[in-house]
Short mmCIF file of C-alpha atoms (C1' of nucleotides) in Angstrom, two decimals:
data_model
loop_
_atom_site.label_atom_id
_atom_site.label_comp_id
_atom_site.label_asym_id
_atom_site.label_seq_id
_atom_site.Cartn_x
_atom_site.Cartn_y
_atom_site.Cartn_z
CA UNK A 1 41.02 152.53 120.01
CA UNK A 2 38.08 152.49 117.62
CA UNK A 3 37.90 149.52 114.90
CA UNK A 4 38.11 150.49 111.33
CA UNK A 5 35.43 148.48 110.41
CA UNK A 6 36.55 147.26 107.21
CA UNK A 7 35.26 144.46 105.14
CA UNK A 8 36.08 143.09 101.87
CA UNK A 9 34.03 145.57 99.59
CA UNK A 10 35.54 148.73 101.59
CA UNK A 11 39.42 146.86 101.00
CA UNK A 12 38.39 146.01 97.23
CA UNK A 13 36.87 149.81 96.62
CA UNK A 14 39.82 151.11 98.26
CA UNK A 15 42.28 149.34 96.32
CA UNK A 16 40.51 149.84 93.30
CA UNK A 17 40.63 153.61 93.67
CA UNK A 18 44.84 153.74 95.29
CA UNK A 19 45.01 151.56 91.92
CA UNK A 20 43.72 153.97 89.54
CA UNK A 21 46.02 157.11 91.69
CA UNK A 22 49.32 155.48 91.89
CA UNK A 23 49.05 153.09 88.64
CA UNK A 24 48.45 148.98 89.21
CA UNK A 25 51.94 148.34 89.57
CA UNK A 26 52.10 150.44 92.34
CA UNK A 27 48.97 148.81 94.14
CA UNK A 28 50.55 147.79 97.37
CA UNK A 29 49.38 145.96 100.80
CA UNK A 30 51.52 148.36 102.73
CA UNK A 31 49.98 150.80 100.69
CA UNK A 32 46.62 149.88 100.91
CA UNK A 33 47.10 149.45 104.66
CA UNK A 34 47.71 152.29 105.40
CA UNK A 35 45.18 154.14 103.24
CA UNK A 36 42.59 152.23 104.96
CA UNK A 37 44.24 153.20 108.40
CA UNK A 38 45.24 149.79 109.29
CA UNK A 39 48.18 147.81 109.53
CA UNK A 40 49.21 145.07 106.67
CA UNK A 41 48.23 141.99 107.63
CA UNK A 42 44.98 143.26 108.90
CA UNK A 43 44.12 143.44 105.33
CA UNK A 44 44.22 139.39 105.14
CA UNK A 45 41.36 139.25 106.83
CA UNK A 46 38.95 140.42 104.00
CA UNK A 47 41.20 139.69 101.06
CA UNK A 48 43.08 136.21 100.88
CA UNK A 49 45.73 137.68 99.47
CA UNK A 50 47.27 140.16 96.45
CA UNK A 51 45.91 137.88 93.67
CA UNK A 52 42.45 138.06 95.12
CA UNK A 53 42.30 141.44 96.29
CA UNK A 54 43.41 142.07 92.46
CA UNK A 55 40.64 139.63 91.16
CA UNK A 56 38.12 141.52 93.04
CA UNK A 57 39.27 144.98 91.59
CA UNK A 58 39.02 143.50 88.05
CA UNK A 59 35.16 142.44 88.64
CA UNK A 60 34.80 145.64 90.27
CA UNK A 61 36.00 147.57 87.34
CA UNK A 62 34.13 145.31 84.47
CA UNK A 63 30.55 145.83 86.67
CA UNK A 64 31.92 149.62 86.48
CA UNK A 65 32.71 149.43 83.23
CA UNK A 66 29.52 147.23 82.15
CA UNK A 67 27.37 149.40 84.35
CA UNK A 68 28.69 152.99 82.25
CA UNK A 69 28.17 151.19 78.72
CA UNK A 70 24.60 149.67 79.34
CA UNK A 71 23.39 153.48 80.97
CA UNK A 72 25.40 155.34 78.06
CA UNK A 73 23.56 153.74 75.68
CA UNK A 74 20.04 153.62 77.09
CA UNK A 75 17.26 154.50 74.60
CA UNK A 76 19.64 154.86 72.21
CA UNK A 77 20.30 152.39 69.04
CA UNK A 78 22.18 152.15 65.86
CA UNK A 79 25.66 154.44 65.26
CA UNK A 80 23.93 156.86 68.12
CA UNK A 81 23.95 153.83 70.49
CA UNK A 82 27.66 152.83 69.32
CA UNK A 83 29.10 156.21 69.83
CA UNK A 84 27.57 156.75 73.40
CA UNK A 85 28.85 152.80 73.89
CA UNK A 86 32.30 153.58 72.49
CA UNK A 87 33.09 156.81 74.24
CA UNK A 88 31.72 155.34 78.03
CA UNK A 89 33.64 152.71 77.42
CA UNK A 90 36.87 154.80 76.57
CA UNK A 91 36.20 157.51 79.04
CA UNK A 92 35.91 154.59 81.64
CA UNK A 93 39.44 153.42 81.41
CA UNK A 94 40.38 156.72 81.27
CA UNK A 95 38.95 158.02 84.42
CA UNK A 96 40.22 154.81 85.98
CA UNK A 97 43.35 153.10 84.29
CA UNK A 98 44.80 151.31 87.66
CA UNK A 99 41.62 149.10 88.07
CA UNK A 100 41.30 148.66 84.29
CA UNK A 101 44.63 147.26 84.30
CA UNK A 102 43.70 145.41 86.88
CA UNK A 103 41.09 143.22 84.26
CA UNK A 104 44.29 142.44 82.08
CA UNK A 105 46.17 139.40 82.14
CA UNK A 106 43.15 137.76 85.26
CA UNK A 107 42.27 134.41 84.20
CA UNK A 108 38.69 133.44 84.97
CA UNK A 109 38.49 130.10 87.10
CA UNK A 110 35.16 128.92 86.13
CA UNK A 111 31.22 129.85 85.00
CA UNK A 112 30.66 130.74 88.86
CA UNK A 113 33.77 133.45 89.03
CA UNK A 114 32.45 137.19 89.72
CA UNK A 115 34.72 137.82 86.99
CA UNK A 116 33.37 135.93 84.56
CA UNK A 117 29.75 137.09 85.46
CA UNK A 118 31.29 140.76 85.13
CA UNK A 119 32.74 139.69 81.62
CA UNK A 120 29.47 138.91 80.27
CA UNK A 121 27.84 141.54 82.04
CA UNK A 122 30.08 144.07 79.60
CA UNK A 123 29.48 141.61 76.87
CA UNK A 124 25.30 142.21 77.72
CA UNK A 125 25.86 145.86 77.14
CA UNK A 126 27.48 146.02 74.00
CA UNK A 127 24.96 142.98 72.81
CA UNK A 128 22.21 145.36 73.40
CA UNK A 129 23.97 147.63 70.97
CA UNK A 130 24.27 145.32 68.39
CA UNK A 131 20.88 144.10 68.42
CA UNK A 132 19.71 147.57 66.98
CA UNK A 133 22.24 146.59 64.36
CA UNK A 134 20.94 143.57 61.35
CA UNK A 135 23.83 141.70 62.61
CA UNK A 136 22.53 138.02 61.91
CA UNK A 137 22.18 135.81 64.75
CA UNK A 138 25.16 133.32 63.73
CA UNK A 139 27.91 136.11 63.72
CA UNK A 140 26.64 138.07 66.76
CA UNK A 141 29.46 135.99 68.63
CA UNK A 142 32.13 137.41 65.83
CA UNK A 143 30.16 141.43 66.17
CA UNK A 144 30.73 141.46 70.04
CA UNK A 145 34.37 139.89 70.06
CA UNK A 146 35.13 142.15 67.17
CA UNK A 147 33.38 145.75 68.98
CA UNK A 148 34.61 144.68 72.47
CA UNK A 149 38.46 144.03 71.04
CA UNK A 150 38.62 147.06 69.20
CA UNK A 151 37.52 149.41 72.04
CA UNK A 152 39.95 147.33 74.54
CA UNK A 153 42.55 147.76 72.26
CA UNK A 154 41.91 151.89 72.19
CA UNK A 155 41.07 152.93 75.33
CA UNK A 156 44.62 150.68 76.77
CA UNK A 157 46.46 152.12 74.16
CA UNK A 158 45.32 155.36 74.86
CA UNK A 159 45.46 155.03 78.54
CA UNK A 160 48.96 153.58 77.95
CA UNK A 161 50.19 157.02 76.14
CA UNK A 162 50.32 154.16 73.21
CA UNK A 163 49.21 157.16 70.77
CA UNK A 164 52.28 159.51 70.77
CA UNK A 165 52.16 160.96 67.41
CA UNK A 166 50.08 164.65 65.92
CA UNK A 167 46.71 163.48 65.28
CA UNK A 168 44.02 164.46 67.36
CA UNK A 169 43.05 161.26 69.49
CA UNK A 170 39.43 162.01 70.09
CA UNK A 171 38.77 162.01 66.26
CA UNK A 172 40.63 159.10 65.63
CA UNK A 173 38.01 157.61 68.24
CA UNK A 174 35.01 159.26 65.61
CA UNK A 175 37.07 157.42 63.14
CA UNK A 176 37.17 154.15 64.64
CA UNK A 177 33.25 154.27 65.34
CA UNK A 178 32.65 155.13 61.92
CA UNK A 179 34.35 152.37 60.84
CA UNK A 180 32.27 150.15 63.40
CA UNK A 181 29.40 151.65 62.37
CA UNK A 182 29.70 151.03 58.40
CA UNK A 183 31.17 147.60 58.79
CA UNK A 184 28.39 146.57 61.56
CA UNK A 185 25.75 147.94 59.05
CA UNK A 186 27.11 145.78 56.17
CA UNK A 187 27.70 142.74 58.11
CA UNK A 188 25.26 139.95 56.26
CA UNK A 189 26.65 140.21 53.49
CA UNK A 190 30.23 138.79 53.70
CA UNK B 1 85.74 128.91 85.73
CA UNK B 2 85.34 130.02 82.43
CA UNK B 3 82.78 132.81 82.01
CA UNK B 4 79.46 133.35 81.01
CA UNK B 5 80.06 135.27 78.18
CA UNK B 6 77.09 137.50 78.04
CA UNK B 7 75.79 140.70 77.15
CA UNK B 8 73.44 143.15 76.77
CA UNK B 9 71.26 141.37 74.22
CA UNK B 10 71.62 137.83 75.29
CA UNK B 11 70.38 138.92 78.87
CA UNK B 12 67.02 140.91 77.20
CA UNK B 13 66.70 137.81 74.60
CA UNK B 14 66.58 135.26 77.82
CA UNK B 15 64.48 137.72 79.60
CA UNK B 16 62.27 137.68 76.79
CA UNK B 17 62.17 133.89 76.07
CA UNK B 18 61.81 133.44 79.94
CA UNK B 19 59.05 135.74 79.94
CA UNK B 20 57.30 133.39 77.35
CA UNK B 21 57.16 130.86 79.10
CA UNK B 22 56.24 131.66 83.04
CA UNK B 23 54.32 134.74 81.96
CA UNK B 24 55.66 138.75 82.25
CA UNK B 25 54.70 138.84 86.11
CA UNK B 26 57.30 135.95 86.55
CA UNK B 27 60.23 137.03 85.41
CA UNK B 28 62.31 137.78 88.30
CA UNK B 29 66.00 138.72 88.21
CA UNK B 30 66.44 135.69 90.29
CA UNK B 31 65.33 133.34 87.40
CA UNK B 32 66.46 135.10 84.83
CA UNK B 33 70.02 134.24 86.26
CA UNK B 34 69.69 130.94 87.21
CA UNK B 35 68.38 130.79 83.53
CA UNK B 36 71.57 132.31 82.00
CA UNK B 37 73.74 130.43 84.45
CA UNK B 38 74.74 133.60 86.69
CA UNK B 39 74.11 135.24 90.16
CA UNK B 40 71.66 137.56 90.40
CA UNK B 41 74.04 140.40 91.02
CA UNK B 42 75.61 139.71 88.05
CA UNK B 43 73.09 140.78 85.29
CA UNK B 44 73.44 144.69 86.56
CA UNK B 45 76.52 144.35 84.62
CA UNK B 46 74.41 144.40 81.40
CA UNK B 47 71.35 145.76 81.91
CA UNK B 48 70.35 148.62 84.51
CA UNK B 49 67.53 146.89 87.01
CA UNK B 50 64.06 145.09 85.87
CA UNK B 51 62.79 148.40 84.59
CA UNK B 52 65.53 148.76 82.13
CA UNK B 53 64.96 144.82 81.22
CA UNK B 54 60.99 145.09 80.87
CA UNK B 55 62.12 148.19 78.29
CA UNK B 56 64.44 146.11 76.15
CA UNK B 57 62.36 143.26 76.24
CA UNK B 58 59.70 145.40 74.98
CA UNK B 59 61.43 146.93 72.35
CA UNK B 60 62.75 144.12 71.17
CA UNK B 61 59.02 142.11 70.92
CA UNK B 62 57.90 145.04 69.02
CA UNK B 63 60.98 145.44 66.69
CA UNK B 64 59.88 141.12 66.24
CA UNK B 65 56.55 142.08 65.92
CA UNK B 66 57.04 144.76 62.92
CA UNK B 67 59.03 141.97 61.57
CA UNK B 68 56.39 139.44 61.71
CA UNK B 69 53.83 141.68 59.86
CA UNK B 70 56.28 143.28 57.33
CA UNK B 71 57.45 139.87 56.07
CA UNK B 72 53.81 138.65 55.97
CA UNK B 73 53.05 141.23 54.45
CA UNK B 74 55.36 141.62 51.36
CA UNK B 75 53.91 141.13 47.67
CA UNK B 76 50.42 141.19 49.15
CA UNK B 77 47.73 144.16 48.70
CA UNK B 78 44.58 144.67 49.73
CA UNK B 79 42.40 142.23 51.78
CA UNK B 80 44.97 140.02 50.97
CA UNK B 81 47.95 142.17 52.82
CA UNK B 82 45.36 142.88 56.12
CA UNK B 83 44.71 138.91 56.55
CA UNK B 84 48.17 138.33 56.40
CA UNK B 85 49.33 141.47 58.43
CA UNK B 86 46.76 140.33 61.02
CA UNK B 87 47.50 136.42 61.41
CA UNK B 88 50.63 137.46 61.54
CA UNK B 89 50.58 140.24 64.38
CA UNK B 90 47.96 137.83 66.36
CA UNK B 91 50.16 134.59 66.11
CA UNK B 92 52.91 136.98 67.39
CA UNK B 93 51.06 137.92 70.16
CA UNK B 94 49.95 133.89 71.30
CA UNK B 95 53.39 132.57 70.14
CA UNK B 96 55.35 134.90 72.90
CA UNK B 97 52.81 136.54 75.34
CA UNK B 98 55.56 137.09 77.70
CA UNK B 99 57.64 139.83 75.49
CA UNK B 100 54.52 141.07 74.30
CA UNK B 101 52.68 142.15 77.75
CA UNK B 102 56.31 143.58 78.32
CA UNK B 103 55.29 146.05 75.58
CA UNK B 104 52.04 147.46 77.67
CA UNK B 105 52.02 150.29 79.79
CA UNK B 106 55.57 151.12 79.14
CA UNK B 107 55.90 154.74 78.44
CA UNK B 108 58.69 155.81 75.53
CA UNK B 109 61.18 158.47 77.11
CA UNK B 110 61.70 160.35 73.57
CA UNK B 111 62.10 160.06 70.71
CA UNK B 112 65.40 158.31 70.69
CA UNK B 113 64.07 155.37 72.85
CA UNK B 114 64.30 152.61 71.04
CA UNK B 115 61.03 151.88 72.34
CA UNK B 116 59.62 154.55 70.37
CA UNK B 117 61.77 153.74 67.25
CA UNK B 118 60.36 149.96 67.55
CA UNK B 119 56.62 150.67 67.90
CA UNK B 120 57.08 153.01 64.58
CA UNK B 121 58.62 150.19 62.41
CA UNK B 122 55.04 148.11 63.58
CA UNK B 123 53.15 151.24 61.98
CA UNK B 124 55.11 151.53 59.24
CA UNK B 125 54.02 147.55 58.79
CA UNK B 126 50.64 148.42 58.90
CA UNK B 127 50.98 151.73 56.83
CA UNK B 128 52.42 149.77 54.09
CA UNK B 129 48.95 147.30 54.21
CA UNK B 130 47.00 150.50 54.56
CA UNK B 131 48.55 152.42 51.45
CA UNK B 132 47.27 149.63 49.33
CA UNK B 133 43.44 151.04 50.11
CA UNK B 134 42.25 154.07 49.25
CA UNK B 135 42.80 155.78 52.57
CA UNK B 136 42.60 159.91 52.26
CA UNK B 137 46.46 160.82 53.13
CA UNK B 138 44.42 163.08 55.82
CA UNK B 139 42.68 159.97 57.62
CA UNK B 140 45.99 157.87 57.54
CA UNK B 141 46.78 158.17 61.35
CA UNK B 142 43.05 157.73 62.28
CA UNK B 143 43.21 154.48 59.83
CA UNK B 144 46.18 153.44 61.57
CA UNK B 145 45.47 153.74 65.00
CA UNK B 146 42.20 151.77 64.61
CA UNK B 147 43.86 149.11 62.66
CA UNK B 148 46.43 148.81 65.79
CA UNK B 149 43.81 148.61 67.96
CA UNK B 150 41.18 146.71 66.69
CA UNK B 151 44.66 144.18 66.44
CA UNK B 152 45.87 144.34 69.62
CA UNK B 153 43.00 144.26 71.40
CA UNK B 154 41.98 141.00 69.53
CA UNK B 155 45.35 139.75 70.42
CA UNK B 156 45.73 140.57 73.87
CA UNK B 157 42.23 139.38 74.95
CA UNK B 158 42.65 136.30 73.27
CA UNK B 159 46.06 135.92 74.92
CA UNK B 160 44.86 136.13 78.34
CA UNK B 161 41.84 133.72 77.85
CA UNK B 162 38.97 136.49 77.12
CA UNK B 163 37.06 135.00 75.17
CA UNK B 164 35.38 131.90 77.02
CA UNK B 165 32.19 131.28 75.23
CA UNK B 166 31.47 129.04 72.42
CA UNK B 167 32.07 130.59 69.01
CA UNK B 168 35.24 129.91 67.22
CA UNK B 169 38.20 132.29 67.98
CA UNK B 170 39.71 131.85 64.66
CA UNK B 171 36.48 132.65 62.90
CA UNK B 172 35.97 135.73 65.00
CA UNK B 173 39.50 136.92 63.80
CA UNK B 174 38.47 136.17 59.92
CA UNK B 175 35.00 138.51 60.92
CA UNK B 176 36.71 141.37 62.49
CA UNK B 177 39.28 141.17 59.13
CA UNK B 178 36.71 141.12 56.87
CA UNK B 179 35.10 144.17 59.13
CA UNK B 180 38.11 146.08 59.10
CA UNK B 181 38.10 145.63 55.27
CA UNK B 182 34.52 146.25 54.34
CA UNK B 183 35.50 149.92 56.39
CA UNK B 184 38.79 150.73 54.76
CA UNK B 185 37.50 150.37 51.41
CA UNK B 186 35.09 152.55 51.89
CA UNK B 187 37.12 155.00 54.22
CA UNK B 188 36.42 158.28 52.36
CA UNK B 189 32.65 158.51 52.40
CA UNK B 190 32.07 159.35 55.63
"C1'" DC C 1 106.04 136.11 76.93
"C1'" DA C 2 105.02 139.33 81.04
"C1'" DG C 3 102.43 142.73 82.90
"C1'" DC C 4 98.48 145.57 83.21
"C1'" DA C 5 93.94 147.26 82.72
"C1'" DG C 6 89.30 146.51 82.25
"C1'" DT C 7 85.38 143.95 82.60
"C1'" DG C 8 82.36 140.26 84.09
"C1'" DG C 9 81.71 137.50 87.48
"C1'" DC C 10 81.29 136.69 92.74
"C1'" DT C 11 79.78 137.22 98.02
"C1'" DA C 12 77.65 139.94 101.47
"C1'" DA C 13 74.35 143.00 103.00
"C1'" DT C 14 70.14 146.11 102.92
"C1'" DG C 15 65.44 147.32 102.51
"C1'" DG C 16 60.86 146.49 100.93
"C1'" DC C 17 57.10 143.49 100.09
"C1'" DG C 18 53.76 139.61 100.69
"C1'" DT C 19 52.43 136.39 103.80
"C1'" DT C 20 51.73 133.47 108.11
"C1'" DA C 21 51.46 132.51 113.10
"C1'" DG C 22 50.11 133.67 117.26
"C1'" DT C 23 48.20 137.19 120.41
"C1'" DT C 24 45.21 140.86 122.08
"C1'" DT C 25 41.06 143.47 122.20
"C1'" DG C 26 36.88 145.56 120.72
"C1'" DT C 27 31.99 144.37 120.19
"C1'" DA C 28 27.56 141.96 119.79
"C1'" DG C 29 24.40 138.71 121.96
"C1'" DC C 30 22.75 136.24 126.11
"C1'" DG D 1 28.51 141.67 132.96
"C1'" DC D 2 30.18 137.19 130.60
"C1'" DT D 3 31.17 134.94 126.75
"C1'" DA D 4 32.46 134.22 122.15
"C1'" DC D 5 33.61 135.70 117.77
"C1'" DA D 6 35.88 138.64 114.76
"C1'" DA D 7 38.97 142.22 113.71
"C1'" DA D 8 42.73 144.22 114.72
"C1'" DC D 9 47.78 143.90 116.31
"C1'" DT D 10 53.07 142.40 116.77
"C1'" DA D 11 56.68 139.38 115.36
"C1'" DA D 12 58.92 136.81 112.11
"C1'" DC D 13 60.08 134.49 107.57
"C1'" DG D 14 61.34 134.26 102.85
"C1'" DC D 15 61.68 136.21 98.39
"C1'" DC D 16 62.97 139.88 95.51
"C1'" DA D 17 65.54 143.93 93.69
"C1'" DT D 18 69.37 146.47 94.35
"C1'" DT D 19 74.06 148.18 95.93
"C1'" DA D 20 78.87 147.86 97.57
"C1'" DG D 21 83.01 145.90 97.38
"C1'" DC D 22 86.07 142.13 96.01
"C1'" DC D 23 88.39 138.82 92.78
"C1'" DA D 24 89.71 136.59 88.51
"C1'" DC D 25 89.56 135.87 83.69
"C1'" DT D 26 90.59 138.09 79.14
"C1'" DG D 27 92.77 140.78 75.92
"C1'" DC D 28 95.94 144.35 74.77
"C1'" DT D 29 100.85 146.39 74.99
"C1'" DG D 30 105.35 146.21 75.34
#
DNA sequence: CAGCAGTGGCTAATGGCGTTAGTTTGTAGC
DNA sequence: GCTACAAACTAACGCCATTAGCCACTGCTG
């Protein structure tokens, strides 16, 4: 019998796309196992366990998710670079809610922690949009908290059916990035 | 032995304080009973399995929640009403994280869940801070949405550590208000 | 006050999941 | 081809959620 030749990427990847078919909370070992065509415990040889396996997801997903913003937005800048940031961003958790979810709730241990190097890598991204804005230097900190919170906020609502009411969802994503885009324009003065 | 004594509501209230303080992933049925001074077994009596638990401790965060921000909230307009509404909501949030993770990803059955009926009374918080701008009747649910999600995404990344660098979290709350503000005012123009 | 029903608690048992220990076997290098 | 390492396996444990079935307290009815 052949070896399946596994190793912890291939078991991460894997997991990371069972996660985004059968939700987070159904992201299983037994599961996984057997989508990789191996038995359980097999699995413990790449991944030390659940919580890692899931740690590795979530800097999977935010190098994903990083990776879509910063090429969304390339050569673009101002409200043009915002929208392409804004809608890569939400069509990302979209396209893949399980490892998304995976990124909520994972506590970073430490500067060296793929996680955290992920973190800042979406954090990079969105920076770059905000440097076409005249967002002075001293509240850049505040601009990137405040972009990166919103979009979190409406791509896991969305993803999470959160928006159950009439109005169209897509324009209430135009609305939102207008609203980034006027506030991010008059940001100097208080 | 004299009994217990519980119910429906003191079982989701424990959940929900229990939930507070080891975190949504560690509630277990198992502590949750040795927490109300009952067998495991024993809570089925009151509430259906964990899935019907994680729903009532949902809706009752976000019934606490609309709560929060409506009494904030009263007598104020304005900037005024949107700091308060949003201290209030994000204080929520850090003061019981448990109950408040309980409210993501759960999916309202119809409109009859009290789920649902919850997460309108924490619009109808924000629509009363939102009627006090000059919001087109037209853009109201766009208005809304982004206010909830600029808000809870603030809330929940802060909640779960997100934001690791330097600048002050507190400040970055006060910038994304005054954001949010400098856009509603000026919500009409496009 | 007695009896009766209903309900809230209990014990026992099942199945699934994550995890560990210990064993076998494929495979790469000498 | 032998050896050694690594990747797979089987077996077993403990925790968790859930169900079935039993018992006893409580409150109503006469």
């Amino acid at each position: 019998m052949p070896r399946a030749g596994l190793d912890r990427a291939a078991v991460i990847a894997a997991g990371a796309a069972l996660a985004d078919e059968v939700g987070f909370a159904g992201l299983t070992m037994g599961r996984l196992a057997e989508r990789v065509g191996v038995r359980t415990p097999s699995l413990y040889k790449h991944v030390a366990g659940q919580e890692d396996l899931n740690r590795g997801i979530a800097a999977l997903a935010l190098a994903e998710a990083a990776d879509a913003v910063g090429t969304a937005t390339q050569g673009r800048a101002g409200r043009d670079a915002l929208t392409a940031a804004a809608h890569a961003f939400r069509d990302f958790v979209l396209a893949h809610p399980g490892r998304y979810a995976a990124t909520i709730g994972v506590e970073p241990t430490g500067p060296d922690d793929p996680i955290t190097v992920a973190g800042l890598g979406v954090l990079d991204s969105f920076s770059a949009v905000l440097r076409s804005y005249a967002v002075p230097p001293a509240e850049m900190d505040h601009a990137l908290r405040t972009v990166r919170s919103s979009l979190h906020g409406f791509a896991t609502l969305q993803s999470a059916n959160g928006f159950q009411w009439s109005a169209d969802v897509d324009e209430s994503l135009e609305w939102l990035i207008a609203l980034l885009d006027r506030g991010l324009r008059s940001a100097s003065p208080q």
